[in-house]
PDB file of N, CA and C in Angstrom:
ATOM      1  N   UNK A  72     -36.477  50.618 -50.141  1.00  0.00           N
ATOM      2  CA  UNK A  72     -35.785  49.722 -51.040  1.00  0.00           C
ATOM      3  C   UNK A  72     -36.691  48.531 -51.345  1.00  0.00           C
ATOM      4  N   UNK A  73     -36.682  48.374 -52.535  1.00  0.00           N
ATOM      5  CA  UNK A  73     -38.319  47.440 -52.834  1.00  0.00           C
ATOM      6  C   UNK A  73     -37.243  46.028 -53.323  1.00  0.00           C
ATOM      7  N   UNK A  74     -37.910  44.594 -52.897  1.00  0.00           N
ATOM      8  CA  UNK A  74     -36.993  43.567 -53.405  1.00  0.00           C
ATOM      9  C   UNK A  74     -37.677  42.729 -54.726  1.00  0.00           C
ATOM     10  N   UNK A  75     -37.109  42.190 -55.329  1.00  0.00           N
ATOM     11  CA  UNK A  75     -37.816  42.081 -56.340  1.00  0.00           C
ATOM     12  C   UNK A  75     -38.291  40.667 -56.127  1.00  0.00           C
ATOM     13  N   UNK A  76     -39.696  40.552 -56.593  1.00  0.00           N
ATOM     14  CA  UNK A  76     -40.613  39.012 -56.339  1.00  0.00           C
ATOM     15  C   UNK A  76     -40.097  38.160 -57.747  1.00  0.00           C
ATOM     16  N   UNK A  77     -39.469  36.929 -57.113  1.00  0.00           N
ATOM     17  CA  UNK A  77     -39.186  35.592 -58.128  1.00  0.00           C
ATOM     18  C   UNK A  77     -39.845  34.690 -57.339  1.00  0.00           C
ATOM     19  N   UNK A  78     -39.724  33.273 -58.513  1.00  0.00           N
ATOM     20  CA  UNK A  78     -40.631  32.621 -57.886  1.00  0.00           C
ATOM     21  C   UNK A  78     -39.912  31.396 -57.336  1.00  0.00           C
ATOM     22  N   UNK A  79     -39.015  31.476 -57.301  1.00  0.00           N
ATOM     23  CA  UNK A  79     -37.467  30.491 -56.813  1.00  0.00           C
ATOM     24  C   UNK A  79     -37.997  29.769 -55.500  1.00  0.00           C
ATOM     25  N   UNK A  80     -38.480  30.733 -54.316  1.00  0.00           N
ATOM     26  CA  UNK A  80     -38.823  29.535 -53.153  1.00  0.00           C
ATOM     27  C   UNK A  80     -39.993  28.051 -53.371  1.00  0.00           C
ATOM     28  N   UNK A  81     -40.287  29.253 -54.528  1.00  0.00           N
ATOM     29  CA  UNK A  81     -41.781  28.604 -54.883  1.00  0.00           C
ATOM     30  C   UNK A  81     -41.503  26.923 -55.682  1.00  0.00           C
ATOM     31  N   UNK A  82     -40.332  27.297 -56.943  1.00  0.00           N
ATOM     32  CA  UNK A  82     -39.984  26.513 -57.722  1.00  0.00           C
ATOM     33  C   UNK A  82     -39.146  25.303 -56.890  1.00  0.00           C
ATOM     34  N   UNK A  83     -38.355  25.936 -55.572  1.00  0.00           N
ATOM     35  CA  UNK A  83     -37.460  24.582 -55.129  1.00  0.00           C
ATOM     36  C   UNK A  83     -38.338  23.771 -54.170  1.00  0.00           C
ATOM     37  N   UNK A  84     -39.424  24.122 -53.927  1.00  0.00           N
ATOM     38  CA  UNK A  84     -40.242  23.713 -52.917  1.00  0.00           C
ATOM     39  C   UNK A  84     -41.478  21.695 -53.782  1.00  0.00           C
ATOM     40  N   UNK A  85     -41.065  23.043 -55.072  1.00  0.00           N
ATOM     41  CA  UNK A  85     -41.886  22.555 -56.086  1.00  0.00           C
ATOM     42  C   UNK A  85     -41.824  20.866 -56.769  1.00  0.00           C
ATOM     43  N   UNK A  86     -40.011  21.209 -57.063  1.00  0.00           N
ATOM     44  CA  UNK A  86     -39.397  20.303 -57.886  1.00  0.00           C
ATOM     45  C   UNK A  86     -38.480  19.793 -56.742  1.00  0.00           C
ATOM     46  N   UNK A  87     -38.850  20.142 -55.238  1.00  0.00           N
ATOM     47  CA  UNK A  87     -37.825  19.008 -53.909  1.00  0.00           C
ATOM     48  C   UNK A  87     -38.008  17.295 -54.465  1.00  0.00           C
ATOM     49  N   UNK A  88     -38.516  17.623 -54.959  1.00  0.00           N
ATOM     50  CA  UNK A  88     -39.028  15.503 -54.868  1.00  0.00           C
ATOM     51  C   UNK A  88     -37.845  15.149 -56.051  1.00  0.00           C
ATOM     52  N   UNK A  89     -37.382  16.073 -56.787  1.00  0.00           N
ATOM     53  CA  UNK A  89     -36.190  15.424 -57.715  1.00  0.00           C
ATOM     54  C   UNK A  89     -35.283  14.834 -56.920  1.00  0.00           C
ATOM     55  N   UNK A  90     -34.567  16.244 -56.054  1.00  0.00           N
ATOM     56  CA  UNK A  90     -33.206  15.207 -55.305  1.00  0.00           C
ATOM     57  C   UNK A  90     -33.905  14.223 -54.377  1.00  0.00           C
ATOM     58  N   UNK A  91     -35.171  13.753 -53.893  1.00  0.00           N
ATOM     59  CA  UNK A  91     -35.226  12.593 -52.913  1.00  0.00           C
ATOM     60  C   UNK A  91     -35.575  12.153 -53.714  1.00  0.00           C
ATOM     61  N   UNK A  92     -35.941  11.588 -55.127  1.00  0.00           N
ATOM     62  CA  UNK A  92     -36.044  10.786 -55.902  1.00  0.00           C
ATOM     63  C   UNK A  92     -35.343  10.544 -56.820  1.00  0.00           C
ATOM     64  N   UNK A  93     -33.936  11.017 -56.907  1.00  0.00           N
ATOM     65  CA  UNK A  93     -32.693  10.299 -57.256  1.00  0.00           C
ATOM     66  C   UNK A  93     -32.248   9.209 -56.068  1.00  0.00           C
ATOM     67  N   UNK A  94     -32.045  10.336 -55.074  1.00  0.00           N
ATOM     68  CA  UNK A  94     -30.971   9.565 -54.060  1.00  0.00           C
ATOM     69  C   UNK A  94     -32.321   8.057 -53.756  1.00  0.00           C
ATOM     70  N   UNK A  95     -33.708   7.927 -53.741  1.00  0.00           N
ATOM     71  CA  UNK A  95     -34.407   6.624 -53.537  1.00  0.00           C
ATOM     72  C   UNK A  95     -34.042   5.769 -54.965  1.00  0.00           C
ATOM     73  N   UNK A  96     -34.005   6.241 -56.188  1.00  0.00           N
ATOM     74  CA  UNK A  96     -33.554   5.279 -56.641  1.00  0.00           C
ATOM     75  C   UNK A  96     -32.323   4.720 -57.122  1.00  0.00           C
ATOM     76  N   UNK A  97     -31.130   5.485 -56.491  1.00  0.00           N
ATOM     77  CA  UNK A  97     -30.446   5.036 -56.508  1.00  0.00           C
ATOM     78  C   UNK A  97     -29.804   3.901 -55.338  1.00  0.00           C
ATOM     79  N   UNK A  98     -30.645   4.072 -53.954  1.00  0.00           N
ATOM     80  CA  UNK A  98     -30.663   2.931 -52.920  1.00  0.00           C
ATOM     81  C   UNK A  98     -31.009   1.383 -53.536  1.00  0.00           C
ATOM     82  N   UNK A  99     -32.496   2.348 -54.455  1.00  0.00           N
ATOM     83  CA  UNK A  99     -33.038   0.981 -54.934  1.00  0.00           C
ATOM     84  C   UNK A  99     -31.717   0.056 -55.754  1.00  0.00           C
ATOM     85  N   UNK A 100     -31.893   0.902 -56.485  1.00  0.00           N
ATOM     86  CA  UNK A 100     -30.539   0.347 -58.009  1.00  0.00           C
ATOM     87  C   UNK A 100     -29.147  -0.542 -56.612  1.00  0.00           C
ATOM     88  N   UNK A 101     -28.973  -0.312 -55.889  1.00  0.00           N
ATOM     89  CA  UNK A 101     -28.110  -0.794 -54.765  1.00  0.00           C
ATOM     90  C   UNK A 101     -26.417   0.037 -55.372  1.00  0.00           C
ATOM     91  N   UNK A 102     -26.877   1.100 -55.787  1.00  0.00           N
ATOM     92  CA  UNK A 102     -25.735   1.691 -56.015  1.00  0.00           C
ATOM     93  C   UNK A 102     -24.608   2.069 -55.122  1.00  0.00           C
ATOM     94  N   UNK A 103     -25.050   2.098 -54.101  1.00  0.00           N
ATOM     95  CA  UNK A 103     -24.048   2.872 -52.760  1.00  0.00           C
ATOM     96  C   UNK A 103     -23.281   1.241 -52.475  1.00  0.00           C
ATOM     97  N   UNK A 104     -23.899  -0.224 -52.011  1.00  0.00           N
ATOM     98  CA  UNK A 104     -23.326  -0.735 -52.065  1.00  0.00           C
ATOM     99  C   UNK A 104     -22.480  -1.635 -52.841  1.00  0.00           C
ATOM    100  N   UNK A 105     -22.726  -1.298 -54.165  1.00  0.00           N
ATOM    101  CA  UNK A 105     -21.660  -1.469 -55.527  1.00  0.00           C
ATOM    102  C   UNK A 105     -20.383  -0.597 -55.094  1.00  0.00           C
ATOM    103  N   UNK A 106     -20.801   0.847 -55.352  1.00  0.00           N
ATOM    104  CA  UNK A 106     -19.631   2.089 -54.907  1.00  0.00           C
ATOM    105  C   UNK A 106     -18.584   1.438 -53.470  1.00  0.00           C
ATOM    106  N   UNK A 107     -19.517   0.638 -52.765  1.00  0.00           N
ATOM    107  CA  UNK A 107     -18.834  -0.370 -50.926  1.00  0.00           C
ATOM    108  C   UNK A 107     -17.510  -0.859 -51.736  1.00  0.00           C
ATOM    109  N   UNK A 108     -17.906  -1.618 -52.938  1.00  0.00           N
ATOM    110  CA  UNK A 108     -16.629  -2.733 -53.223  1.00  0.00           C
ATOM    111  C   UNK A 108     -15.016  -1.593 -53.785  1.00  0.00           C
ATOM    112  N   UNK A 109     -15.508  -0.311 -54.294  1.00  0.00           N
ATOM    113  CA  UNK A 109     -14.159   0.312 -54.844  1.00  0.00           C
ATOM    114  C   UNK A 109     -14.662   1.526 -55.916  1.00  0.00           C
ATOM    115  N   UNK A 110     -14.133   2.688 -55.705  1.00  0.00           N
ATOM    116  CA  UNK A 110     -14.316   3.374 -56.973  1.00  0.00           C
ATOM    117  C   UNK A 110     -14.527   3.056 -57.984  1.00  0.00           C
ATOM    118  N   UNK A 111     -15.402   3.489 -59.108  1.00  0.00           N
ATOM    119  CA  UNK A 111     -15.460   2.720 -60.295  1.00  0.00           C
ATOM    120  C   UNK A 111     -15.770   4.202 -61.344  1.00  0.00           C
ATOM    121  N   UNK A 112     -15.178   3.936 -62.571  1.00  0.00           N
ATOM    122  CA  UNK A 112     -15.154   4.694 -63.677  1.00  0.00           C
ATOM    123  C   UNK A 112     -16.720   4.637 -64.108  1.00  0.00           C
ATOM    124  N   UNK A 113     -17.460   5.692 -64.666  1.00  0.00           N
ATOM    125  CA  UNK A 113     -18.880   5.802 -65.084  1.00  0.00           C
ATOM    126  C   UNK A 113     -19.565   4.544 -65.478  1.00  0.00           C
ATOM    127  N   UNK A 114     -19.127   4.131 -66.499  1.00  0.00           N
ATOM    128  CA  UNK A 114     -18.820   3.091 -67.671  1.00  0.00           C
ATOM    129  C   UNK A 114     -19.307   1.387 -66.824  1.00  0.00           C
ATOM    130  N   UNK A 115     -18.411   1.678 -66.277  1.00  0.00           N
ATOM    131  CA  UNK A 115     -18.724  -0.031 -65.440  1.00  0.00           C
ATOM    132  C   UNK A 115     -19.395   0.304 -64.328  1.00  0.00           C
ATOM    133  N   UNK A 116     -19.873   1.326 -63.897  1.00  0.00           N
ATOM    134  CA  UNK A 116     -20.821   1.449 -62.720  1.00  0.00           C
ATOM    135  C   UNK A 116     -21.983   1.460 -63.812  1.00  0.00           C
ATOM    136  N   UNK A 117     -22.330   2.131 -65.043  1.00  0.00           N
ATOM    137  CA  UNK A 117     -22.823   1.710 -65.815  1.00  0.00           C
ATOM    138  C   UNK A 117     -23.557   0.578 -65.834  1.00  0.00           C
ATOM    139  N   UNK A 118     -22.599  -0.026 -66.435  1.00  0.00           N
ATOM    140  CA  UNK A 118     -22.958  -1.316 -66.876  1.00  0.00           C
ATOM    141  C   UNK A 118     -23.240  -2.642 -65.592  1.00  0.00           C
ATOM    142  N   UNK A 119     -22.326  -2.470 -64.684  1.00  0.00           N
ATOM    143  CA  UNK A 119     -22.770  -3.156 -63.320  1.00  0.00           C
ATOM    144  C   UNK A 119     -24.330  -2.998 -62.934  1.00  0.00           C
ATOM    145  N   UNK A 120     -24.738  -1.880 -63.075  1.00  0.00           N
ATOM    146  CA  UNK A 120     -26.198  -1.519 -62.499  1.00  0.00           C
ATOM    147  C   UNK A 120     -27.431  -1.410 -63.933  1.00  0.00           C
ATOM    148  N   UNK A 121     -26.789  -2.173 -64.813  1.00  0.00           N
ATOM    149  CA  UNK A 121     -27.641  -1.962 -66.029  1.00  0.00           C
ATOM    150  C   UNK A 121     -28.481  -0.864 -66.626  1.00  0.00           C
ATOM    151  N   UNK A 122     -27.471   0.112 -66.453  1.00  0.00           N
ATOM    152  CA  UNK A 122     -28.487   1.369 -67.015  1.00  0.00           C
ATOM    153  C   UNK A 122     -28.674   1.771 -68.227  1.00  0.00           C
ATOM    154  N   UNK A 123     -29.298   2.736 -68.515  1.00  0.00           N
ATOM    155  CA  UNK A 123     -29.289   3.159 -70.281  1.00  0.00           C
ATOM    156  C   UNK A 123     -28.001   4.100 -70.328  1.00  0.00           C
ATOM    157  N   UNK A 124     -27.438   4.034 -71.151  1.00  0.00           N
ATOM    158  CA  UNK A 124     -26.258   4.973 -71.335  1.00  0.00           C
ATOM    159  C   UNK A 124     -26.438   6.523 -71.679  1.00  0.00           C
ATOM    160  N   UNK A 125     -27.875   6.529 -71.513  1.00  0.00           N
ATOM    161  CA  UNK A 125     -28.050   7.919 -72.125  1.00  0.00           C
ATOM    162  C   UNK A 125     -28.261   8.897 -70.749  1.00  0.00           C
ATOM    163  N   UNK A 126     -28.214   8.617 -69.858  1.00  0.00           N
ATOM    164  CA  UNK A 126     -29.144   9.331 -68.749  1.00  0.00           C
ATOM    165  C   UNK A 126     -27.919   8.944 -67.602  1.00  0.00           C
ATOM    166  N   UNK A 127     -27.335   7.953 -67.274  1.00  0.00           N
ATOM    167  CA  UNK A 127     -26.684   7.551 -66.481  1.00  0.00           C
ATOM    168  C   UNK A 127     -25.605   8.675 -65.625  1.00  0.00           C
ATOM    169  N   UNK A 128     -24.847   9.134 -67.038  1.00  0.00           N
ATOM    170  CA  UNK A 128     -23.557  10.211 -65.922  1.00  0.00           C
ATOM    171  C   UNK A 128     -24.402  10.911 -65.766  1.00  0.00           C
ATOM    172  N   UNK A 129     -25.656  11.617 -66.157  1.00  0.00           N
ATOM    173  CA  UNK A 129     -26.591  12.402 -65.844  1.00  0.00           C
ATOM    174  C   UNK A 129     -26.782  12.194 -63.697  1.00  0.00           C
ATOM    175  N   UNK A 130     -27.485  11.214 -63.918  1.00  0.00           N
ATOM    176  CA  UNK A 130     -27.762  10.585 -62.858  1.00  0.00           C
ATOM    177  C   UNK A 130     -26.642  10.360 -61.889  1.00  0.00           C
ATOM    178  N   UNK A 131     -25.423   9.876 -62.137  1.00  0.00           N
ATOM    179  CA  UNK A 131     -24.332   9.412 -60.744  1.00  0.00           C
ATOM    180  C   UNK A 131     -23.498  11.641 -60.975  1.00  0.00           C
ATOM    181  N   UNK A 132     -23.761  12.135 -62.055  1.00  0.00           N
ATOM    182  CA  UNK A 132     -23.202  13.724 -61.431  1.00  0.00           C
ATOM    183  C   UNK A 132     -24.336  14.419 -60.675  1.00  0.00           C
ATOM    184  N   UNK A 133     -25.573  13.752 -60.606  1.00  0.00           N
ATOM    185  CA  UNK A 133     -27.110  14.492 -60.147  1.00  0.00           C
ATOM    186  C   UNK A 133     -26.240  14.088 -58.288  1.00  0.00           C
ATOM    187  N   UNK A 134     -26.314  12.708 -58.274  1.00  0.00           N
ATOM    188  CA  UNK A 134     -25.601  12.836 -57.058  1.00  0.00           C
ATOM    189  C   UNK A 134     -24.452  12.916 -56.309  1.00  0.00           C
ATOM    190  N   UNK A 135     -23.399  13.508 -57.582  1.00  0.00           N
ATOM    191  CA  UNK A 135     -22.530  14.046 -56.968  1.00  0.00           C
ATOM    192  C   UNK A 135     -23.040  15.632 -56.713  1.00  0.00           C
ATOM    193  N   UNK A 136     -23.349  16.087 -56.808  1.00  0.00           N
ATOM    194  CA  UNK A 136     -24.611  17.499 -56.885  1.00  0.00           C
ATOM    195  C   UNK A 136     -25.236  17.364 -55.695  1.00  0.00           C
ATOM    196  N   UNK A 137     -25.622  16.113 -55.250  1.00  0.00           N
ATOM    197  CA  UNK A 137     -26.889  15.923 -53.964  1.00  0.00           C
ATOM    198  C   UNK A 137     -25.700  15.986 -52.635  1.00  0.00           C
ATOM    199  N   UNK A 138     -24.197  15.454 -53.201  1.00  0.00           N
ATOM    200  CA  UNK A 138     -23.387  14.994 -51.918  1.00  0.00           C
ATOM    201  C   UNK A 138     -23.308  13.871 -51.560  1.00  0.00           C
ATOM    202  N   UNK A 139     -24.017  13.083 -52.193  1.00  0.00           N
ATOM    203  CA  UNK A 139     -23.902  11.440 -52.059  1.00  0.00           C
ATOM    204  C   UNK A 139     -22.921  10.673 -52.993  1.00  0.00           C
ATOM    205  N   UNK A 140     -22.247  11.207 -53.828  1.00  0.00           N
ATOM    206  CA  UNK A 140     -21.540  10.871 -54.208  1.00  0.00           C
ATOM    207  C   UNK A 140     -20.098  11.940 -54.486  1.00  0.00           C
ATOM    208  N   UNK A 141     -19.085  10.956 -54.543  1.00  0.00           N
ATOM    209  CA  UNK A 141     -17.920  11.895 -55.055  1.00  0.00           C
ATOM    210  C   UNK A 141     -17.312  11.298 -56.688  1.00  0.00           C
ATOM    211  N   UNK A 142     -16.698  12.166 -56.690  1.00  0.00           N
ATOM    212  CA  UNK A 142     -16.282  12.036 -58.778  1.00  0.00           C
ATOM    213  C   UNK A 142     -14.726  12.802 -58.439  1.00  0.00           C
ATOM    214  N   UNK A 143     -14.103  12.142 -59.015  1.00  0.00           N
ATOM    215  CA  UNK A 143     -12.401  12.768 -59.320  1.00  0.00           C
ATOM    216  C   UNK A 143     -11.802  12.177 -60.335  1.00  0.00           C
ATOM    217  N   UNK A 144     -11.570  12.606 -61.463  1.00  0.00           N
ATOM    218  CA  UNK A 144     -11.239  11.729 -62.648  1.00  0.00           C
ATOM    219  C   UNK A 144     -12.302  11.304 -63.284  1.00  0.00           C
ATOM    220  N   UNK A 145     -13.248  11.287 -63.648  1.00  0.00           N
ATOM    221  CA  UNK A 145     -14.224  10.229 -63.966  1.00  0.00           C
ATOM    222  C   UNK A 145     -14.304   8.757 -62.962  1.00  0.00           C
ATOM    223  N   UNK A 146     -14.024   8.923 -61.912  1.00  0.00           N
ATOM    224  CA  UNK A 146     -14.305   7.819 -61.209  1.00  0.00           C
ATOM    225  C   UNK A 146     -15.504   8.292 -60.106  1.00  0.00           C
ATOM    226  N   UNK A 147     -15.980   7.087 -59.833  1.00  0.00           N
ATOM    227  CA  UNK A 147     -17.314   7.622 -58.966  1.00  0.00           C
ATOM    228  C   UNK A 147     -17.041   6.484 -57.446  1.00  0.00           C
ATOM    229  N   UNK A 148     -17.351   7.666 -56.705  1.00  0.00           N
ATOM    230  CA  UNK A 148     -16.934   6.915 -55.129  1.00  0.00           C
ATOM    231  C   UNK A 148     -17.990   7.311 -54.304  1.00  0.00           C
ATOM    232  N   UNK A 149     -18.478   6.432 -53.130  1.00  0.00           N
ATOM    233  CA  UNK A 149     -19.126   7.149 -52.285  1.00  0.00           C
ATOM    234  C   UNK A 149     -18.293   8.241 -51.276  1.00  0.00           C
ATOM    235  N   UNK A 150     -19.539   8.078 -51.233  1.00  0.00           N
ATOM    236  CA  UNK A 150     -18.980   9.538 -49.511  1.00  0.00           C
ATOM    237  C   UNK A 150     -18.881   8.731 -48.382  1.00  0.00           C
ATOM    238  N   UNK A 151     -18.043   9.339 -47.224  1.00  0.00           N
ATOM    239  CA  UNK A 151     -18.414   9.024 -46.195  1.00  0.00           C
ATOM    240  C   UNK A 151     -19.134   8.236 -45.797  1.00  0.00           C
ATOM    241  N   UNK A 152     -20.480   9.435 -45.755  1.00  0.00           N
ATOM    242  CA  UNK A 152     -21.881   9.047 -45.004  1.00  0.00           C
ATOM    243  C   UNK A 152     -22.280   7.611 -46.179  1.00  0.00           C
ATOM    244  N   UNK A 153     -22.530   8.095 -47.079  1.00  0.00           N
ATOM    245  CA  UNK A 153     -23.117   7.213 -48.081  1.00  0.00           C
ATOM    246  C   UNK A 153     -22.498   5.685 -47.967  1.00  0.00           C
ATOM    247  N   UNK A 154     -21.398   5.679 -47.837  1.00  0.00           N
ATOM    248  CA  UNK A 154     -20.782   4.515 -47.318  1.00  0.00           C
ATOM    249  C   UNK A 154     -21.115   3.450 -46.057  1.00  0.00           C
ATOM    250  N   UNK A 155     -21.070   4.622 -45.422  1.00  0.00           N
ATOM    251  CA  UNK A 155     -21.471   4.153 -43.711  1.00  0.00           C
ATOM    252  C   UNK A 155     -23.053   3.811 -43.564  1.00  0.00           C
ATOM    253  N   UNK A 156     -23.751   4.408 -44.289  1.00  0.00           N
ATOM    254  CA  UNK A 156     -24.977   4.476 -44.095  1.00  0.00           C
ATOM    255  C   UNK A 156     -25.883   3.836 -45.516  1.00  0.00           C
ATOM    256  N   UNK A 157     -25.661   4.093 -46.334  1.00  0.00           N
ATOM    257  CA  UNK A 157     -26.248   3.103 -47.233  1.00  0.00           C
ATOM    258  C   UNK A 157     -25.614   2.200 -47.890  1.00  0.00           C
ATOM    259  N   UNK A 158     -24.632   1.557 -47.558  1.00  0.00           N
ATOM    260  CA  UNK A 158     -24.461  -0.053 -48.011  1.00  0.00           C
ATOM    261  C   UNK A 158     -25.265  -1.026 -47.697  1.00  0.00           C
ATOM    262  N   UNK A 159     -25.638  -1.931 -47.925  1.00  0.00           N
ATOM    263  CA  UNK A 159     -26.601  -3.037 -47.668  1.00  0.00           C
ATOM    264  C   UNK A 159     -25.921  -4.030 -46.960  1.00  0.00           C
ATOM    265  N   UNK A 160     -24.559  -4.137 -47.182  1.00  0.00           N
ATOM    266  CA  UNK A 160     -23.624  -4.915 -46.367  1.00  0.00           C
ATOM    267  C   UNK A 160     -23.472  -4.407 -45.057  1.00  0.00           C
ATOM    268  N   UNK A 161     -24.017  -3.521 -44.737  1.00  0.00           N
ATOM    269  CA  UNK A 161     -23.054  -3.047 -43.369  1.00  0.00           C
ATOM    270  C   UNK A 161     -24.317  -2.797 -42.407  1.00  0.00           C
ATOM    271  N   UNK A 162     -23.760  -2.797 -40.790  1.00  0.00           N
ATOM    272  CA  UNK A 162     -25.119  -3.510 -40.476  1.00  0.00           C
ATOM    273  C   UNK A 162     -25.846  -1.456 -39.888  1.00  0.00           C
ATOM    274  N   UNK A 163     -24.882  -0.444 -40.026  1.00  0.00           N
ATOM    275  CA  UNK A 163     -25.201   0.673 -40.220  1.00  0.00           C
ATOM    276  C   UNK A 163     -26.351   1.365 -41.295  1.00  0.00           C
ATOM    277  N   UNK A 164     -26.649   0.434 -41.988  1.00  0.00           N
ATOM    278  CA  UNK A 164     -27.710   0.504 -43.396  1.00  0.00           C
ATOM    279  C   UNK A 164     -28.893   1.262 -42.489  1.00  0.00           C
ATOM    280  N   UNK A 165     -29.166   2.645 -43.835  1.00  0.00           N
ATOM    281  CA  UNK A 165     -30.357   2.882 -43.077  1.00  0.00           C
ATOM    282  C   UNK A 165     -31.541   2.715 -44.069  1.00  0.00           C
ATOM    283  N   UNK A 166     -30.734   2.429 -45.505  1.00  0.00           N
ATOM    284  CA  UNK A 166     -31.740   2.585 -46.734  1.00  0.00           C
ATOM    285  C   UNK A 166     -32.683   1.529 -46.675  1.00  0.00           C
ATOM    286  N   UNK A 167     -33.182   0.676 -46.046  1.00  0.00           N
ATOM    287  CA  UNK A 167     -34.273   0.256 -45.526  1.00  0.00           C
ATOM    288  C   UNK A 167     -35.284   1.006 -45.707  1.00  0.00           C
ATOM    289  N   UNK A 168     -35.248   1.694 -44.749  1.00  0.00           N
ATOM    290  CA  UNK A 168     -36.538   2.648 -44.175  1.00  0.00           C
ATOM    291  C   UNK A 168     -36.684   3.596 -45.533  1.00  0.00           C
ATOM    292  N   UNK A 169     -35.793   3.867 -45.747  1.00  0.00           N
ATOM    293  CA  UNK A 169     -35.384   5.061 -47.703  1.00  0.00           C
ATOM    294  C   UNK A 169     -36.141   3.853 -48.683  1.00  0.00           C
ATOM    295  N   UNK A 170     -36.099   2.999 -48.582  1.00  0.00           N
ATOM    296  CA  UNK A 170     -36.697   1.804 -49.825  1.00  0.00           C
ATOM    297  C   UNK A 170     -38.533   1.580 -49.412  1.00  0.00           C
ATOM    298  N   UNK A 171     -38.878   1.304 -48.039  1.00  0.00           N
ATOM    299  CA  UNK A 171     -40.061   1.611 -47.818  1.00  0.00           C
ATOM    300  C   UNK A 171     -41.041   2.881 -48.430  1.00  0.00           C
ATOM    301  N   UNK A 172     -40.040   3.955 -47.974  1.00  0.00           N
ATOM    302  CA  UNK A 172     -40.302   5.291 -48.400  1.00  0.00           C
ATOM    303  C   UNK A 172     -40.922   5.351 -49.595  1.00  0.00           C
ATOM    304  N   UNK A 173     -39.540   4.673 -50.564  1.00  0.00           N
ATOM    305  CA  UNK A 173     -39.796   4.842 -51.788  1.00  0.00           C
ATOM    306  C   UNK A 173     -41.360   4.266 -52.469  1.00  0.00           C
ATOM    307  N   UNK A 174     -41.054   3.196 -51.869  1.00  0.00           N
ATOM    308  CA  UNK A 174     -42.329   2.011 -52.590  1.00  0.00           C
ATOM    309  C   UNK A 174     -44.023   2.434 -52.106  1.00  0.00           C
ATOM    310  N   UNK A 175     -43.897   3.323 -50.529  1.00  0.00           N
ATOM    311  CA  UNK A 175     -44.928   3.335 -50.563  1.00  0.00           C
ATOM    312  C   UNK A 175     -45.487   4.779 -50.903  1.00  0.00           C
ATOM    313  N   UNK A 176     -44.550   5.833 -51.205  1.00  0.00           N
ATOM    314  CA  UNK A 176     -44.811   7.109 -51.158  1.00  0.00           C
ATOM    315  C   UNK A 176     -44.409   7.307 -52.495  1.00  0.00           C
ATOM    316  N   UNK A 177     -44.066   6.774 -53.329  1.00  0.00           N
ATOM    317  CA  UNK A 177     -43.539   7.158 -54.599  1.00  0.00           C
ATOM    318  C   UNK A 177     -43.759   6.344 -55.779  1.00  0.00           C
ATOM    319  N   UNK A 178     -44.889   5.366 -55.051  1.00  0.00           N
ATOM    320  CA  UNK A 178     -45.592   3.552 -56.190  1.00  0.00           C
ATOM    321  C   UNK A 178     -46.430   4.580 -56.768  1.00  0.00           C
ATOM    322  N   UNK A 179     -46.706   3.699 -57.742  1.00  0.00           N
ATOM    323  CA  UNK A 179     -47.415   4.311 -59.302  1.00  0.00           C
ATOM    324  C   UNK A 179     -48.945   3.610 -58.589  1.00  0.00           C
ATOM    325  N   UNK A 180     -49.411   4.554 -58.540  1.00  0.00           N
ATOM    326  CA  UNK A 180     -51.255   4.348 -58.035  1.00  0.00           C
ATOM    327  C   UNK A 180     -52.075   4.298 -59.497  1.00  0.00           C
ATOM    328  N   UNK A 181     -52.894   3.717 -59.986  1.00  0.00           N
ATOM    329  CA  UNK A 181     -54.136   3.813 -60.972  1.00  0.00           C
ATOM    330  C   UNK A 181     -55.012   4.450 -60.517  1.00  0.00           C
ATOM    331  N   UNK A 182     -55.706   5.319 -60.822  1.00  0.00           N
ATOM    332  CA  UNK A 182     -56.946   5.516 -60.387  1.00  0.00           C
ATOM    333  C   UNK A 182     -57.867   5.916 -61.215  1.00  0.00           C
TER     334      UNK A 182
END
């Protein structure tokens, strides 16, 4: 029984840096601890975090997709974890070390 060769391990291995480079900039953007104060409809999470309107539900359904976020109605809530763990208010914060990450593994180099 012969299996057939795709290149799928190849491709998610490829394009991994998408979902850790949503969920880093959305630490950055301080989105998780906006989501801390209360569910919020697209629109004013939107506009709270100054985004372009074109890309945005793109972006908060990318991480409802990742699990970092939840959506019911058009409202956007954290999770759990996301709560507990990346608010900036809470002294459980781990996005620290996720914001280092970002800046030093993911800064725009010249060369």
């Amino acid at each position: 029984m012969s299996t057939e060769l795709t290149p799928d391990t190849i491709m998610q291995s490829g394009f991994g840096f998408w979902s850790s480079k949503t969920l880093l900039s959305a630490i950055e953007l301080g989105l998780f601890t906006e989501l801390a104060k209360g569910p919020q409809d697209g629109e004013s999470l939107r506009s709270r975090l100054e985004l372009h309107p074109r890309g945005a539900r793109d972006f908060f359904d990318a991480l409802v997709s990742l699990g970092m976020l939840e959506r019911q109605n058009g409202w956007y809530a954290n999770t759990s974890e996301s709560d507990l763990f990346l608010d900036r208010a809470k002294s459980s914060y781990i996005g620290g070390l996720l914001e280092m990450c970002n800046a030093r593994l993911y800064g725009h180099r010249a060369t």
